[in-house]
JSON list of C-alpha atoms in Angstrom, two decimals:
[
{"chain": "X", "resi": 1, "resn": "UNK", "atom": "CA", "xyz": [-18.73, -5.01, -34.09]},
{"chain": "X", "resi": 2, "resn": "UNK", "atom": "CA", "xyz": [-19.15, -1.35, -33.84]},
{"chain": "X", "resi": 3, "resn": "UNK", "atom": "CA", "xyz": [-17.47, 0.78, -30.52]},
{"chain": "X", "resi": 4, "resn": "UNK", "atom": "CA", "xyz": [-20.31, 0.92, -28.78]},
{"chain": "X", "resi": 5, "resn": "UNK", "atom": "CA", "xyz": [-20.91, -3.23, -28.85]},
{"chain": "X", "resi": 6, "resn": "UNK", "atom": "CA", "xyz": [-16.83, -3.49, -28.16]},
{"chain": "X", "resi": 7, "resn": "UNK", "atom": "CA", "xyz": [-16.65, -1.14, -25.28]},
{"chain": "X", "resi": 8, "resn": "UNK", "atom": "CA", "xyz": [-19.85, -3.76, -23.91]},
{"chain": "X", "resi": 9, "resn": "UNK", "atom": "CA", "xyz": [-17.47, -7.02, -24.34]},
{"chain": "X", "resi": 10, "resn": "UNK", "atom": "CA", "xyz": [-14.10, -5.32, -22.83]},
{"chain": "X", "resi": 11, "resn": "UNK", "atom": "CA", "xyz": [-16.48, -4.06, -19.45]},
{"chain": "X", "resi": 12, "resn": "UNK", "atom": "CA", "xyz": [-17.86, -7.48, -19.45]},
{"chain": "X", "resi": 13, "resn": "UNK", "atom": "CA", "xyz": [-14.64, -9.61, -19.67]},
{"chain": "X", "resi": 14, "resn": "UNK", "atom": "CA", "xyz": [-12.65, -7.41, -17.80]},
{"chain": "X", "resi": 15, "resn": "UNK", "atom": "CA", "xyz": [-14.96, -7.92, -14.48]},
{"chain": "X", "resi": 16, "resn": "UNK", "atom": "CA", "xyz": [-14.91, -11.97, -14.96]},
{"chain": "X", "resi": 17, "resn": "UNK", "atom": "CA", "xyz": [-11.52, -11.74, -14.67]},
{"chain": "X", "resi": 18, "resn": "UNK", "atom": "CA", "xyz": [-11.64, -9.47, -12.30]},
{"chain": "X", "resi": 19, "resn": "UNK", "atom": "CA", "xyz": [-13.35, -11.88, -10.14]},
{"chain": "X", "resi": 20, "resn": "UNK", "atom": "CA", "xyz": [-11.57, -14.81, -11.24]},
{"chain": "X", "resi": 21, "resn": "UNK", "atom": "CA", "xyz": [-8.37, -13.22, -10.15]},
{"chain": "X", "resi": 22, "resn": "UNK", "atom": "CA", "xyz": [-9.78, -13.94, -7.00]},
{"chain": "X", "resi": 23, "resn": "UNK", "atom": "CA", "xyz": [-7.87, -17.30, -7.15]},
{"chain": "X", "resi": 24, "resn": "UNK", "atom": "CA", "xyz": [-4.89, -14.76, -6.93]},
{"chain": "X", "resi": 25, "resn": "UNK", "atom": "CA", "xyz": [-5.57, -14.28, -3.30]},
{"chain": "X", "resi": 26, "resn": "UNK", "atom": "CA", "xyz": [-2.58, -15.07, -2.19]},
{"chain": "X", "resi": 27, "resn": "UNK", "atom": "CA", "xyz": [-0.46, -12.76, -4.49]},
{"chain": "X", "resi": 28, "resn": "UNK", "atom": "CA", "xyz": [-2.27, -9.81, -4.15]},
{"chain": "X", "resi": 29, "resn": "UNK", "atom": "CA", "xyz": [-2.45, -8.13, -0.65]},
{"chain": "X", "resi": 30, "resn": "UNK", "atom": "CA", "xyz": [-6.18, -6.94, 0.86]},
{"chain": "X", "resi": 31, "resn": "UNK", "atom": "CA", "xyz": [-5.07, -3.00, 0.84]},
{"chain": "X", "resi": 32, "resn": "UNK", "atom": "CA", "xyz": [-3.59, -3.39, -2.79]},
{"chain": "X", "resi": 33, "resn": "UNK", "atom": "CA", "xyz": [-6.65, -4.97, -4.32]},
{"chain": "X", "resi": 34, "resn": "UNK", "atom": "CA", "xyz": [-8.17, -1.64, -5.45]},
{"chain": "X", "resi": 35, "resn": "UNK", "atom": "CA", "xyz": [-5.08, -0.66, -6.99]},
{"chain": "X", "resi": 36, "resn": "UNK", "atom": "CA", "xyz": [-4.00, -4.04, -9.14]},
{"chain": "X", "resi": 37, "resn": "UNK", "atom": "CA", "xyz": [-7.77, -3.96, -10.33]},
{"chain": "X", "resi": 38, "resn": "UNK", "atom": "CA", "xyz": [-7.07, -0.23, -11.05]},
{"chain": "X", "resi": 39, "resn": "UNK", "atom": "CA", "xyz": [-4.02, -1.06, -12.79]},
{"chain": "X", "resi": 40, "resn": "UNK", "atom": "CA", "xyz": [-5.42, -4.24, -14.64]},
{"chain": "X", "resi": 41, "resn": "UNK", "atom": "CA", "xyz": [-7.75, -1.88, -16.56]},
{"chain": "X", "resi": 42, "resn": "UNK", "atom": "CA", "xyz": [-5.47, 0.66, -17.27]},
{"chain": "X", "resi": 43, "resn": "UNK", "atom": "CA", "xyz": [-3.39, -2.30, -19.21]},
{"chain": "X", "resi": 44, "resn": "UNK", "atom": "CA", "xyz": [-6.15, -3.86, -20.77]},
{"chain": "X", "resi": 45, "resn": "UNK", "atom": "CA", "xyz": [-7.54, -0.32, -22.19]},
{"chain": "X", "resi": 46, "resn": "UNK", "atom": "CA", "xyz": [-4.40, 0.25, -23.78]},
{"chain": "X", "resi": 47, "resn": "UNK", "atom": "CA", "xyz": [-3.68, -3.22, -25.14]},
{"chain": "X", "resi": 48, "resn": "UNK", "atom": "CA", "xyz": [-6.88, -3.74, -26.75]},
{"chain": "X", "resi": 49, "resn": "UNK", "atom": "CA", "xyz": [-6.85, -0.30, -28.00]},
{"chain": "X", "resi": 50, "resn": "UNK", "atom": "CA", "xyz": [-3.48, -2.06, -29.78]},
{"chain": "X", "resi": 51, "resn": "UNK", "atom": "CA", "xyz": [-5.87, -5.27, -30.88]},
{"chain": "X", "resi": 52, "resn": "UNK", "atom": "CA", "xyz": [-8.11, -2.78, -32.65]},
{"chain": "X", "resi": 53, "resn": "UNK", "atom": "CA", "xyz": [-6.07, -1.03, -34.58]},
{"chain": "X", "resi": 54, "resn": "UNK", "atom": "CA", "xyz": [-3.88, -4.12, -35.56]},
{"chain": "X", "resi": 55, "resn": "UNK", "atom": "CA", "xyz": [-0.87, -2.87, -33.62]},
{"chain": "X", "resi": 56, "resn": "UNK", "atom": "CA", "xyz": [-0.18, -5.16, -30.71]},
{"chain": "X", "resi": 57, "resn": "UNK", "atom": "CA", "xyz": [3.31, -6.62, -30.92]},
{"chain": "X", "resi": 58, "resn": "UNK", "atom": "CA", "xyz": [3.91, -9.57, -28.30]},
{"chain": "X", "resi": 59, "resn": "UNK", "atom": "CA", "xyz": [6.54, -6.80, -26.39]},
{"chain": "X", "resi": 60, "resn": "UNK", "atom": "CA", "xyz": [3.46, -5.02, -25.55]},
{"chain": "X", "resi": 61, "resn": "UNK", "atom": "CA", "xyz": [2.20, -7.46, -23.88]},
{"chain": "X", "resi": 62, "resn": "UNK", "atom": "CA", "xyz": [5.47, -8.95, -22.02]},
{"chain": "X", "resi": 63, "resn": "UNK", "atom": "CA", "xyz": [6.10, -4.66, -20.76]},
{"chain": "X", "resi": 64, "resn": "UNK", "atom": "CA", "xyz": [1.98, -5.09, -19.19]},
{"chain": "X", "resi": 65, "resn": "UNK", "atom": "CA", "xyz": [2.81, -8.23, -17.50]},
{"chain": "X", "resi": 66, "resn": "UNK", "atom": "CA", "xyz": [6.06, -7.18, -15.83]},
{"chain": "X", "resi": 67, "resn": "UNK", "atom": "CA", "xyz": [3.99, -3.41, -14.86]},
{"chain": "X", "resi": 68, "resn": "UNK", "atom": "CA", "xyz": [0.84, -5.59, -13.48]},
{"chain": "X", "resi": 69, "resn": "UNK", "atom": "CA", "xyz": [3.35, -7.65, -12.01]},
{"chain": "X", "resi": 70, "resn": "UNK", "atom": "CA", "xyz": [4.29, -4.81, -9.54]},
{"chain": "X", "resi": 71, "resn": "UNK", "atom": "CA", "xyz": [0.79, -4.82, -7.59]},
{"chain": "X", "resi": 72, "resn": "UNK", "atom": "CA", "xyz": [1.24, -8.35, -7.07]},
{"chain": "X", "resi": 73, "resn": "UNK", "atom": "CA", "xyz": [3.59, -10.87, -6.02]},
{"chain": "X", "resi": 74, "resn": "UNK", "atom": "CA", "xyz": [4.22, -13.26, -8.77]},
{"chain": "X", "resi": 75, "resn": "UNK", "atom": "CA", "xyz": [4.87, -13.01, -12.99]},
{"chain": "X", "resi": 76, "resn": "UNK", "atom": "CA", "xyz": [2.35, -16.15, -13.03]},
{"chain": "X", "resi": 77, "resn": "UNK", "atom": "CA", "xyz": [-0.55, -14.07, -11.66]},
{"chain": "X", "resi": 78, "resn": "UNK", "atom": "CA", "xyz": [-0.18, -11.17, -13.84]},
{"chain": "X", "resi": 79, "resn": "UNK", "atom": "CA", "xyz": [0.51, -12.93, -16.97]},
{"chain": "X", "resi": 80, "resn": "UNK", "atom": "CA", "xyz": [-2.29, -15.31, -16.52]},
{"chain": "X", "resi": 81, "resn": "UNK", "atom": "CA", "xyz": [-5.25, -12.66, -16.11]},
{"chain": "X", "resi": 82, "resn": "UNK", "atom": "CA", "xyz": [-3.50, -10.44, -19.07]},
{"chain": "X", "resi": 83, "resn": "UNK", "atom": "CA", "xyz": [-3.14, -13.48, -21.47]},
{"chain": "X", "resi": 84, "resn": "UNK", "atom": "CA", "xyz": [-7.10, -15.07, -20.99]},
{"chain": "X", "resi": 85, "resn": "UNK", "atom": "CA", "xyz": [-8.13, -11.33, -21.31]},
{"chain": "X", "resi": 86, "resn": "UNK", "atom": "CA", "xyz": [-6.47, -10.60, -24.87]},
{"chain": "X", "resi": 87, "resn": "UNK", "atom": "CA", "xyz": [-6.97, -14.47, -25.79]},
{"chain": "X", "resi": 88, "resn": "UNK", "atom": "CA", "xyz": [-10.77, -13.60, -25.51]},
{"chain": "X", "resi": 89, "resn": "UNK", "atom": "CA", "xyz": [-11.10, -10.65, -26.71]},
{"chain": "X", "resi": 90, "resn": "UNK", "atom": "CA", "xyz": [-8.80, -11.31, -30.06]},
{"chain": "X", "resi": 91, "resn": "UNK", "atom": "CA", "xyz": [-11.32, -14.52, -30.55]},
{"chain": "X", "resi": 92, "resn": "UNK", "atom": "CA", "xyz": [-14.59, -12.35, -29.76]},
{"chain": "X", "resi": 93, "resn": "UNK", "atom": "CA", "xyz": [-13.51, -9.57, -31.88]},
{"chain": "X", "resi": 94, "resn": "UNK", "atom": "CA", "xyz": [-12.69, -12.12, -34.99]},
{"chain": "X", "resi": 95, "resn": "UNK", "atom": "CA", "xyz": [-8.75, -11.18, -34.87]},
{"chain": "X", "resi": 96, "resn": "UNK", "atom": "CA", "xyz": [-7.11, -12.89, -38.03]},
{"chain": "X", "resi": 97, "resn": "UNK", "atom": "CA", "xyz": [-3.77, -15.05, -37.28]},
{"chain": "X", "resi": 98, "resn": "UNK", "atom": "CA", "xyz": [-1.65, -12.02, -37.58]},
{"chain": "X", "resi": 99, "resn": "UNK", "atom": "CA", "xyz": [-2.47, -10.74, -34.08]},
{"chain": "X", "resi": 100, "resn": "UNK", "atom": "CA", "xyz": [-3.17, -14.20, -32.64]},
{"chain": "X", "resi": 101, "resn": "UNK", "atom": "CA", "xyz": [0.07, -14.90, -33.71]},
{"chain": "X", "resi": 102, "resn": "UNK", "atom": "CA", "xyz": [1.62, -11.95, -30.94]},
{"chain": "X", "resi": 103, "resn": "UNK", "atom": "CA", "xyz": [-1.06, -13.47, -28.36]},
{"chain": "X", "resi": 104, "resn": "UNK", "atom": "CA", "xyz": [1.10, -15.71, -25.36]},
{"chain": "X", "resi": 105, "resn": "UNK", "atom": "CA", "xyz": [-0.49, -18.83, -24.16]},
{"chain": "X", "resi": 106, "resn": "UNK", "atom": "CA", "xyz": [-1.88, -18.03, -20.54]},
{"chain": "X", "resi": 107, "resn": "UNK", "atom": "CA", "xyz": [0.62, -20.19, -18.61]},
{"chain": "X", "resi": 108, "resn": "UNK", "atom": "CA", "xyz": [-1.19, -22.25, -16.00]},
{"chain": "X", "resi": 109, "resn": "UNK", "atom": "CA", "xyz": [-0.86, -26.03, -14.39]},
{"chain": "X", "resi": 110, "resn": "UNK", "atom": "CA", "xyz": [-2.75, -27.46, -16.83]},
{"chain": "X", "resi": 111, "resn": "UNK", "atom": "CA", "xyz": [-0.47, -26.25, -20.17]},
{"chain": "X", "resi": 112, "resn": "UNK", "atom": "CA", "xyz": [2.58, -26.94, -17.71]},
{"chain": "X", "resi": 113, "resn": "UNK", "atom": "CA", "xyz": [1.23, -30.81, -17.28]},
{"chain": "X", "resi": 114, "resn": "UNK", "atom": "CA", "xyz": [0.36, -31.11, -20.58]},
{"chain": "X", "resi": 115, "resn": "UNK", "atom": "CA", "xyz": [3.54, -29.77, -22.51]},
{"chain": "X", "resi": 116, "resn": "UNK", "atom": "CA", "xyz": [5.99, -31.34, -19.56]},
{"chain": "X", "resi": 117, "resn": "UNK", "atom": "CA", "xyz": [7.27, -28.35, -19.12]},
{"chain": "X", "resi": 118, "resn": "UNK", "atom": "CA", "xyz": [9.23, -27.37, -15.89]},
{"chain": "X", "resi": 119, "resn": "UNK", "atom": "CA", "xyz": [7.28, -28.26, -12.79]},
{"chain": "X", "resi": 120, "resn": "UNK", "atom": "CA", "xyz": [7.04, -24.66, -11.32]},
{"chain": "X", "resi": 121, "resn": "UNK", "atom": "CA", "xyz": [4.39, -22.96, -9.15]},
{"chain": "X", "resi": 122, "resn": "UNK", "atom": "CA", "xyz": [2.55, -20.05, -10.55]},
{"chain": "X", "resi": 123, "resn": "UNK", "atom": "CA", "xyz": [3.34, -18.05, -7.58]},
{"chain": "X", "resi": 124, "resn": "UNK", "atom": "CA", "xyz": [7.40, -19.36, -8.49]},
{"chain": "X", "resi": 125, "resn": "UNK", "atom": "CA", "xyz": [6.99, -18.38, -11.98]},
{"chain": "X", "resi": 126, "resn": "UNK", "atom": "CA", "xyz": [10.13, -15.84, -12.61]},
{"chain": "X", "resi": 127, "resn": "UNK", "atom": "CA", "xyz": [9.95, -13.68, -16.39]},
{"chain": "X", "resi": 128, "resn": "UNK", "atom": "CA", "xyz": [13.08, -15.53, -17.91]},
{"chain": "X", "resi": 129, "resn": "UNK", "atom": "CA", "xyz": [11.44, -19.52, -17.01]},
{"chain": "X", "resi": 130, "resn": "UNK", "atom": "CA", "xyz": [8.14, -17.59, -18.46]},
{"chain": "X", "resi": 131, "resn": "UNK", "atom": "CA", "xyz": [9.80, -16.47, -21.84]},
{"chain": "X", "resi": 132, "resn": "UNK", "atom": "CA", "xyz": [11.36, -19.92, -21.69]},
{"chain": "X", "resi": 133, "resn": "UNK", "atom": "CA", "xyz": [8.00, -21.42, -21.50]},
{"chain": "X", "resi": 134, "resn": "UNK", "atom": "CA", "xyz": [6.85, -19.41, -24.13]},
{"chain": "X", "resi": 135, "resn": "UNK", "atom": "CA", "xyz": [9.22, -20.14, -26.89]},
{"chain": "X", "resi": 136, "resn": "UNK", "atom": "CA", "xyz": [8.79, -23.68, -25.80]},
{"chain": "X", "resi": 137, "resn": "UNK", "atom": "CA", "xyz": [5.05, -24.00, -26.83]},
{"chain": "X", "resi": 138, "resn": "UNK", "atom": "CA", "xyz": [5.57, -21.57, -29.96]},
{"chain": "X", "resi": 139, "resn": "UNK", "atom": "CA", "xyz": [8.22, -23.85, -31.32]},
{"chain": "X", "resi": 140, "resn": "UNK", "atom": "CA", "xyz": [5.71, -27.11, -30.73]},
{"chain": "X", "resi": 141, "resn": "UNK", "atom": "CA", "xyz": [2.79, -25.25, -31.74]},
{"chain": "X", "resi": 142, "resn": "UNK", "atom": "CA", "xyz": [3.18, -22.50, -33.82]},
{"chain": "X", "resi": 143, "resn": "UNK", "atom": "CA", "xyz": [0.93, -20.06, -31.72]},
{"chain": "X", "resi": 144, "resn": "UNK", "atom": "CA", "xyz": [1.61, -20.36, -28.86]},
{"chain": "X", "resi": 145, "resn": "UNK", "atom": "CA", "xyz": [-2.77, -20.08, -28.04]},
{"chain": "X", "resi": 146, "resn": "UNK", "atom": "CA", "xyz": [-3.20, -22.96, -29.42]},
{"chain": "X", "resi": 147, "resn": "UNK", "atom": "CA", "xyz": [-1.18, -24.68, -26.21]},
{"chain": "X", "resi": 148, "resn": "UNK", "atom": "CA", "xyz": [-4.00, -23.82, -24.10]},
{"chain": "X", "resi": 149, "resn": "UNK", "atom": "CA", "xyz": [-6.69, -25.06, -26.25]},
{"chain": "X", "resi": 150, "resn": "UNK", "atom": "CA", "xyz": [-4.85, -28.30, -26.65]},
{"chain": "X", "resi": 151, "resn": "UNK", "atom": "CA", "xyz": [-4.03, -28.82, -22.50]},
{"chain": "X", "resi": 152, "resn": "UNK", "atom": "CA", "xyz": [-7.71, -28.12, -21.84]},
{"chain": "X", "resi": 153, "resn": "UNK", "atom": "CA", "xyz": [-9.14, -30.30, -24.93]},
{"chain": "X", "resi": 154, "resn": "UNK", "atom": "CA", "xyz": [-6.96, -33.49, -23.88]},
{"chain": "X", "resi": 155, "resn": "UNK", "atom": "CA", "xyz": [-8.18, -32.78, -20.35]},
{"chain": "X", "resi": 156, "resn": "UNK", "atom": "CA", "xyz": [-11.81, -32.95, -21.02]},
{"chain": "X", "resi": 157, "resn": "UNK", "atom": "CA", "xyz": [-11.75, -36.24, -22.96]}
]
């Protein structure tokens, strides 16, 4: 994929998720819409700058979701948008395990059901029951992606 064709798929998924984060209503005030959205791309420029030079180390991602995390109200809203971001792109950009490997599983009720992990509310999610979580489905599963995969997989059957 040359720059021109990569710069194409990070625009694209970046304004899905922008409008997906619309299920975020609730965390994100009306006035400070403008500036999480501003904010969101900021982090996802630099991050995936990290995915395409091989660099991005899983604290990279765990410093964007606490600093997304300040222009809205809850650790489960800003990890969720960050993690299905860099989970797509690493796939779309044909990432080897190495970087998957630094990827966290997007945390959400389904992959909370699924693992039986604590019962918690996105909006309740706090960083230290997230890193919990985390180390949870990286000890079951190895990468910790491959949680979501699995949650969504069993549900569809």
């Amino acid at each position: 994929m040359n720059k021109f064709e990569r710069d194409k798929v990070k625009n694209s998924l970046l304004r899905i998720l922008r409008n997906a984060t619309g299920i975020y209503r609730k965390t994100i005030k009306f006035e400070e819409k403008e500036n999480y959205y501003l904010k969101l791309k900021e982090i996802i420029v630099v991050l995936t700058k990290k995915v395409d030079d091989n660099s991005i180390k899983n604290e990279d991602i765990r410093k964007a979701i606490i600093e997304l995390r300040k222009f809205c109200s809850s650790i489960g809203a800003s990890q969720k948008v960050i993690n299905v971001y860099l989970k797509f792109y690493c796939i779309i950009s044909n990432k080897d395990d190495k970087i998957l490997q630094e990827l966290d599983c997007p945390i959400d009720s389904e992959v909370i059901k699924y693992y039986n992990l604590k019962k918690i509310r996105l909006i309740n999610l706090d960083l230290k029951e997230y890193k919990i979580m985390q180390e949870e489905l990286r000890k079951r599963e190895g990468m910790r992606i491959i949680a979501e995969i699995k949650a969504y997989d069993t549900k569809k059957q």
